Amino acid sequence: MSMTLILACLWVLAATLTAFLPMRTQMGPGLALLLAAPVLLYFIARDHGFIVLTLALLAFLSMFRRPLMYLAKRAMGRPAEPPKS
């Protein structure tokens, strides 16, 4: 297994552990994971190609669907309620 895929597995474990935290303490680690994901996806695409990138991107979108929907609504100017604590 390549170093890129090992880092991707560690990223998934970190995201899972972050999901277990109370909502008010998820913001910092979740934001760090959200910002690290595009860099990791780039290296996955570079090392393993389009099919593995697609699988990793689907996993990323699955794990961060609610924060990404919130950010998309805010970007389009629609009202978006933050998650409840």
Short mmCIF file of N, CA and C in Angstrom, two decimals, residues 41-80:
data_model
loop_
_atom_site.label_atom_id
_atom_site.label_comp_id
_atom_site.label_asym_id
_atom_site.label_seq_id
_atom_site.Cartn_x
_atom_site.Cartn_y
_atom_site.Cartn_z
N LEU A 41 -6.62 14.43 -1.73
CA LEU A 41 -7.24 13.96 -2.97
C LEU A 41 -6.34 14.21 -4.18
N TYR A 42 -5.65 15.33 -4.18
CA TYR A 42 -4.71 15.60 -5.28
C TYR A 42 -3.62 14.53 -5.34
N PHE A 43 -3.03 14.21 -4.20
CA PHE A 43 -1.96 13.21 -4.20
C PHE A 43 -2.49 11.82 -4.54
N ILE A 44 -3.71 11.52 -4.13
CA ILE A 44 -4.31 10.24 -4.52
C ILE A 44 -4.47 10.18 -6.04
N ALA A 45 -4.95 11.27 -6.64
CA ALA A 45 -5.12 11.31 -8.09
C ALA A 45 -3.77 11.19 -8.81
N ARG A 46 -2.77 11.86 -8.29
CA ARG A 46 -1.45 11.82 -8.91
C ARG A 46 -0.83 10.43 -8.86
N ASP A 47 -1.00 9.75 -7.72
CA ASP A 47 -0.36 8.46 -7.53
C ASP A 47 -1.15 7.27 -8.08
N HIS A 48 -2.49 7.37 -8.07
CA HIS A 48 -3.30 6.18 -8.36
C HIS A 48 -4.31 6.33 -9.49
N GLY A 49 -4.52 7.54 -9.98
CA GLY A 49 -5.39 7.70 -11.13
C GLY A 49 -6.82 8.08 -10.78
N PHE A 50 -7.61 8.17 -11.85
CA PHE A 50 -8.95 8.72 -11.77
C PHE A 50 -9.92 7.83 -10.99
N ILE A 51 -9.85 6.53 -11.15
CA ILE A 51 -10.83 5.64 -10.50
C ILE A 51 -10.67 5.69 -8.98
N VAL A 52 -9.46 5.62 -8.50
CA VAL A 52 -9.23 5.68 -7.06
C VAL A 52 -9.59 7.07 -6.53
N LEU A 53 -9.29 8.11 -7.33
CA LEU A 53 -9.69 9.47 -6.94
C LEU A 53 -11.21 9.56 -6.80
N THR A 54 -11.94 8.99 -7.73
CA THR A 54 -13.40 9.03 -7.67
C THR A 54 -13.92 8.33 -6.42
N LEU A 55 -13.36 7.19 -6.09
CA LEU A 55 -13.77 6.49 -4.87
C LEU A 55 -13.45 7.31 -3.62
N ALA A 56 -12.28 7.92 -3.57
CA ALA A 56 -11.91 8.73 -2.43
C ALA A 56 -12.78 9.98 -2.33
N LEU A 57 -13.09 10.59 -3.47
CA LEU A 57 -13.95 11.77 -3.47
C LEU A 57 -15.36 11.44 -3.00
N LEU A 58 -15.88 10.30 -3.42
CA LEU A 58 -17.21 9.87 -2.95
C LEU A 58 -17.20 9.62 -1.44
N ALA A 59 -16.13 9.04 -0.93
CA ALA A 59 -16.02 8.83 0.52
C ALA A 59 -15.96 10.17 1.25
N PHE A 60 -15.19 11.11 0.72
CA PHE A 60 -15.10 12.43 1.33
C PHE A 60 -16.44 13.14 1.34
N LEU A 61 -17.13 13.13 0.21
CA LEU A 61 -18.44 13.78 0.13
C LEU A 61 -19.46 13.11 1.04
N SER A 62 -19.35 11.82 1.20
CA SER A 62 -20.25 11.09 2.09
C SER A 62 -20.04 11.49 3.54
N MET A 63 -18.79 11.65 3.94
CA MET A 63 -18.49 11.95 5.34
C MET A 63 -18.77 13.41 5.69
N PHE A 64 -18.62 14.32 4.73
CA PHE A 64 -18.78 15.74 5.00
C PHE A 64 -19.98 16.34 4.26
N ARG A 65 -21.03 15.55 4.05
CA ARG A 65 -22.15 16.05 3.26
C ARG A 65 -22.87 17.20 3.94
N ARG A 66 -23.09 17.15 5.23
CA ARG A 66 -23.81 18.24 5.90
C ARG A 66 -23.01 19.54 5.97
N PRO A 67 -21.73 19.51 6.36
CA PRO A 67 -20.99 20.77 6.33
C PRO A 67 -20.86 21.35 4.92
N LEU A 68 -20.71 20.49 3.93
CA LEU A 68 -20.59 20.98 2.56
C LEU A 68 -21.92 21.56 2.06
N MET A 69 -23.04 20.96 2.45
CA MET A 69 -24.35 21.53 2.06
C MET A 69 -24.55 22.88 2.74
N TYR A 70 -24.15 23.00 3.99
CA TYR A 70 -24.25 24.27 4.71
C TYR A 70 -23.42 25.35 4.02
N LEU A 71 -22.17 25.02 3.67
CA LEU A 71 -21.31 25.99 3.01
C LEU A 71 -21.84 26.36 1.62
N ALA A 72 -22.41 25.39 0.92
CA ALA A 72 -22.97 25.67 -0.41
C ALA A 72 -24.18 26.60 -0.30
N LYS A 73 -25.03 26.38 0.69
CA LYS A 73 -26.19 27.26 0.88
C LYS A 73 -25.73 28.68 1.21
N ARG A 74 -24.73 28.79 2.07
CA ARG A 74 -24.22 30.11 2.43
C ARG A 74 -23.61 30.80 1.22
N ALA A 75 -22.92 30.05 0.38
CA ALA A 75 -22.28 30.63 -0.81
C ALA A 75 -23.31 31.11 -1.81
N MET A 76 -24.48 30.44 -1.88
CA MET A 76 -25.52 30.83 -2.82
C MET A 76 -26.45 31.89 -2.24
N GLY A 77 -26.23 32.29 -1.00
CA GLY A 77 -27.04 33.32 -0.39
C GLY A 77 -28.34 32.84 0.20
N ARG A 78 -28.51 31.54 0.28
CA ARG A 78 -29.72 30.98 0.88
C ARG A 78 -29.57 30.95 2.40
N PRO A 79 -30.70 31.01 3.12
CA PRO A 79 -30.59 30.89 4.58
C PRO A 79 -30.17 29.48 4.98
N ALA A 80 -29.22 29.41 5.88
CA ALA A 80 -28.73 28.11 6.34
C ALA A 80 -28.54 28.18 7.85
#
